[in-house]
mmCIF file of C-alpha atoms in Angstrom:
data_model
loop_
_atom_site.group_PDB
_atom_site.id
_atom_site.type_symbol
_atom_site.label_atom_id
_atom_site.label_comp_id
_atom_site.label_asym_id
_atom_site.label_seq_id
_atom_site.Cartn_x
_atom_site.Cartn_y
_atom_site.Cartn_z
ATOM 1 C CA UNK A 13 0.000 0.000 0.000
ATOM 2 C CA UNK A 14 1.439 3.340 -1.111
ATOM 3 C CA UNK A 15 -0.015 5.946 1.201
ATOM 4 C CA UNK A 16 0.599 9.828 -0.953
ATOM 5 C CA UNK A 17 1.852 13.135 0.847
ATOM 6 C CA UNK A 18 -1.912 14.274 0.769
ATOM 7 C CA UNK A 19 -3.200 11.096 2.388
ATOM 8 C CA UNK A 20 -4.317 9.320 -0.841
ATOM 9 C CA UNK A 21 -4.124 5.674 -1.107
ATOM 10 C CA UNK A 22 -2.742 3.603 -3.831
ATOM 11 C CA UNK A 23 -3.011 -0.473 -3.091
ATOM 12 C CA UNK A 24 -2.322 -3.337 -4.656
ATOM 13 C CA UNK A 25 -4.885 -6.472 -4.000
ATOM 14 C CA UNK A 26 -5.669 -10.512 -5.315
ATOM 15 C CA UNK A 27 -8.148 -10.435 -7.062
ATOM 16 C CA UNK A 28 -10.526 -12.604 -4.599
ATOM 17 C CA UNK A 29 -13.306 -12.504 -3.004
ATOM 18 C CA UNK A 30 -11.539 -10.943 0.235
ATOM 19 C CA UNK A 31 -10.265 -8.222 -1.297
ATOM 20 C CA UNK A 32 -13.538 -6.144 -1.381
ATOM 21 C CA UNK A 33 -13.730 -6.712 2.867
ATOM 22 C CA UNK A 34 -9.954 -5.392 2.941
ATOM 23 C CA UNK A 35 -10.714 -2.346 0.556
ATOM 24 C CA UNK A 36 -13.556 -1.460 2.428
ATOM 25 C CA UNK A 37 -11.399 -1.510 5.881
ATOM 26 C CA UNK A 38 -8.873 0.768 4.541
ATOM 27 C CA UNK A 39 -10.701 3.208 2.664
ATOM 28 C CA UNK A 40 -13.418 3.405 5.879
ATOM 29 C CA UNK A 41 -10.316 4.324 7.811
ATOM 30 C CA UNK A 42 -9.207 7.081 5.259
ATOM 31 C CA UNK A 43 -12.661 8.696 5.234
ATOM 32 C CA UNK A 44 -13.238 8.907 8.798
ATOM 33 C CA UNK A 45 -10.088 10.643 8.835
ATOM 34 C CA UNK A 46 -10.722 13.236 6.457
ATOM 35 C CA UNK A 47 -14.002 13.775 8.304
ATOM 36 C CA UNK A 48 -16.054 13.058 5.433
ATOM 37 C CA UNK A 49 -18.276 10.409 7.595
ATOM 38 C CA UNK A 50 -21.332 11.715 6.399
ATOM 39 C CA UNK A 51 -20.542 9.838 2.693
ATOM 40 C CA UNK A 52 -19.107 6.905 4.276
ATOM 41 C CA UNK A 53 -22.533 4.524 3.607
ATOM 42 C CA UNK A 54 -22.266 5.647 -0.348
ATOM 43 C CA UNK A 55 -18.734 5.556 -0.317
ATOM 44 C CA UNK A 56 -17.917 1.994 1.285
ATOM 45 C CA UNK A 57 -21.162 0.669 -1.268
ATOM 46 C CA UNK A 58 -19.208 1.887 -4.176
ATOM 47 C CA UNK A 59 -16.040 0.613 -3.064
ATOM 48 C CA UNK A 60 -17.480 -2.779 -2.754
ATOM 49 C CA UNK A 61 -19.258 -2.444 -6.344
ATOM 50 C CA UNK A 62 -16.133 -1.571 -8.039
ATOM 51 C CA UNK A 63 -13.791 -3.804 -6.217
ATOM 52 C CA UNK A 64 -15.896 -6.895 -6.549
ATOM 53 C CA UNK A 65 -16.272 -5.949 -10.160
ATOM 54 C CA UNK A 66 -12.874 -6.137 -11.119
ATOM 55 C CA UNK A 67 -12.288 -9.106 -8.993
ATOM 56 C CA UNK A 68 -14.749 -11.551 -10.910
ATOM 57 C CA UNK A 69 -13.435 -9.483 -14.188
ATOM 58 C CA UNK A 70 -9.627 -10.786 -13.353
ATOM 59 C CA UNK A 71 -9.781 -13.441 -10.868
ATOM 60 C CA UNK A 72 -6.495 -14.219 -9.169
ATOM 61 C CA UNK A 73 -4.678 -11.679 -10.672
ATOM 62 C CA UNK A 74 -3.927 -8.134 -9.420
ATOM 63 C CA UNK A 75 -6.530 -5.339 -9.185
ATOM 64 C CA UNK A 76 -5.751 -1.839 -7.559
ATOM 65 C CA UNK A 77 -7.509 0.274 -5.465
ATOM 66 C CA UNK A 78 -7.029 4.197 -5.618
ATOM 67 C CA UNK A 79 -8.853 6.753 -3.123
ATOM 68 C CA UNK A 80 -7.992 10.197 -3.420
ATOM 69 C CA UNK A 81 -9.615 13.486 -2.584
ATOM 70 C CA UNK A 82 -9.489 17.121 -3.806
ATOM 71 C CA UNK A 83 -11.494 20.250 -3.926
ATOM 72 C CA UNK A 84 -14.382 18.322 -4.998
ATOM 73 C CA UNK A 85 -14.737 15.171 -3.340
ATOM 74 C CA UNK A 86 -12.957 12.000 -3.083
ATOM 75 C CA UNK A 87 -12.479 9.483 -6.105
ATOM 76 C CA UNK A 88 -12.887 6.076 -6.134
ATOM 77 C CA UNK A 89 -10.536 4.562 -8.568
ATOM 78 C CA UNK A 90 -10.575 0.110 -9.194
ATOM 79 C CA UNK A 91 -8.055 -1.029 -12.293
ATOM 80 C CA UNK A 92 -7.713 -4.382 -13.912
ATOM 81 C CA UNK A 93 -5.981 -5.375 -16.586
ATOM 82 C CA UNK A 94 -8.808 -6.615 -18.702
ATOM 83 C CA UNK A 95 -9.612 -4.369 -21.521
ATOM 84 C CA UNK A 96 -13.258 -5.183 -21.803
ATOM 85 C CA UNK A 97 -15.850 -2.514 -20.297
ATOM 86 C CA UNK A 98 -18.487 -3.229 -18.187
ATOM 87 C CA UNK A 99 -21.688 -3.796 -18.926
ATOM 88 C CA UNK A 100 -24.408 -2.967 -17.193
ATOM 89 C CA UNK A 101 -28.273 -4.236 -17.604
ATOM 90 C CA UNK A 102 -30.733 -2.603 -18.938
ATOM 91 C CA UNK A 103 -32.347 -0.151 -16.845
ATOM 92 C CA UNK A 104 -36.161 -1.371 -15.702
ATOM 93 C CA UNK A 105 -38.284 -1.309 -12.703
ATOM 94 C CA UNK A 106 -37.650 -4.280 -10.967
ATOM 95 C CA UNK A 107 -39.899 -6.121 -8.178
ATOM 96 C CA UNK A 108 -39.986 -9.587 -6.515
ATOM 97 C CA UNK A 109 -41.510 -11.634 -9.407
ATOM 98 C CA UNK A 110 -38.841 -10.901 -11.526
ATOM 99 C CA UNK A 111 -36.309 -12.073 -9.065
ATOM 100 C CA UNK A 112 -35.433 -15.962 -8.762
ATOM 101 C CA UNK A 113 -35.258 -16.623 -5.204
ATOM 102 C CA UNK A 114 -34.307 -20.252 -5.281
ATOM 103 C CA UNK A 115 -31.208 -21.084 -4.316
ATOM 104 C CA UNK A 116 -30.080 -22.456 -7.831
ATOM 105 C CA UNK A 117 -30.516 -19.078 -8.662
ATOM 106 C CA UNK A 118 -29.930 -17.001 -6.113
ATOM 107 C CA UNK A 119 -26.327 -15.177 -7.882
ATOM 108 C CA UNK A 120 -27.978 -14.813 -10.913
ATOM 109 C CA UNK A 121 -29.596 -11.834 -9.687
ATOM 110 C CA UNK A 122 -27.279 -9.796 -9.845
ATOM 111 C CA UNK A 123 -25.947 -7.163 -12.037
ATOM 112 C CA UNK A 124 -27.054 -3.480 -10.966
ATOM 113 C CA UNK A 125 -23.721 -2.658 -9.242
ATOM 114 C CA UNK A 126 -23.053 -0.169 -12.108
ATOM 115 C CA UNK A 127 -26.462 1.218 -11.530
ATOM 116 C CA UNK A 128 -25.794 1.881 -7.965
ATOM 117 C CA UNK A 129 -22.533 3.378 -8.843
ATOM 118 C CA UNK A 130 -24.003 5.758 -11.032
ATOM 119 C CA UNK A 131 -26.370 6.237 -8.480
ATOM 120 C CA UNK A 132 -24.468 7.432 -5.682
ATOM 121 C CA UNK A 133 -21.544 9.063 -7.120
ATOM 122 C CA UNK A 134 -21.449 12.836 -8.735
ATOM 123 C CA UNK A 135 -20.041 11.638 -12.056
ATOM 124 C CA UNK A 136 -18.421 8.473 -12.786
ATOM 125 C CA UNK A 137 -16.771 6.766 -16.459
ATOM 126 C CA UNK A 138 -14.142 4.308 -17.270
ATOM 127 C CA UNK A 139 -10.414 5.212 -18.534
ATOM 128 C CA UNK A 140 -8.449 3.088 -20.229
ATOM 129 C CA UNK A 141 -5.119 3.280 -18.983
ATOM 130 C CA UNK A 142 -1.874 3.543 -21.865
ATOM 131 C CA UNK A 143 0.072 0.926 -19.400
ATOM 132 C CA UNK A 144 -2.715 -2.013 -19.966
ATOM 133 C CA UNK A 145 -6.033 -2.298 -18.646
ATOM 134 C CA UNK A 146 -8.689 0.334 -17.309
ATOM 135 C CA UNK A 147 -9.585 2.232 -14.447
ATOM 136 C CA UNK A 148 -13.109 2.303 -13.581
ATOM 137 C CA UNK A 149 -14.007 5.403 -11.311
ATOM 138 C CA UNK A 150 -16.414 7.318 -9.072
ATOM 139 C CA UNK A 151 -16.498 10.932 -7.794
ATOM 140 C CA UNK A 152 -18.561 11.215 -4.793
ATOM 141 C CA UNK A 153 -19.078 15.149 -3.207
ATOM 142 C CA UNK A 154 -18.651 15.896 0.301
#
């Protein structure tokens, strides 16, 4: 973990299935000390949605973590060297019925994470970066 003169983090994880409960440890910590508790609930989620993202995109394999802040919020920053975007479903109202709740089924509900990103954060995109791989990012306002 590379900790920056202003406080920023820069970390290096597996990507696993642990990784997301690590991330969210460390960038918790980094919040509460810039006193920005108030976006902690939106900023952990996104954290989580990101990370676990690029974990299942690259399994085993390195994924990194960036949290920085400036005069507009903090940034949530997840790379992985997979060049594919994400995709994200189509937008609809969802209820109950058009969940399957068995337990066959049960992780086949997923994929809104992007929603909820997009959600909760002030502006957000993908970046590819010139080394290999993209970062996928969310700016969150204080």
């Amino acid at each position: 973990m590379v900790m920056t003169a202003t406080g920023d983090l820069l970390m290096p994880l597996m990507g696993t299935p642990c990784a997301v409960g690590l991330a969210r440890t460390l960038v918790d910590a980094r919040i509460r000390n810039w006193n920005y508790s108030h976006i902690l609930d939106n900023a952990l989620l996104v954290v989580s949605e990101l990370v676990t993202n690029a974990a299942r995109q690259t399994p085993h394999e390195e994924i990194r973590l960036q949290l920085s802040r400036d005069a507009h919020g903090i940034v949530i920053a997840v790379w992985d060297a997979d060049y594919a975007l994400p995709q994200s479903k189509p937008v609809k109202a969802l209820t109950l019925e058009d969940l399957d709740l068995s337990e066959e089924a049960f992780d086949d509900n997923g994929g809104w994470g992007l929603h909820i990103v997009q959600a909760l954060s002030s502006k957000c995109g993908v970046t590819g970066d010139p080394a290999g791989g993209k970062w996928i990012w969310s700016r969150i306002r204080p």
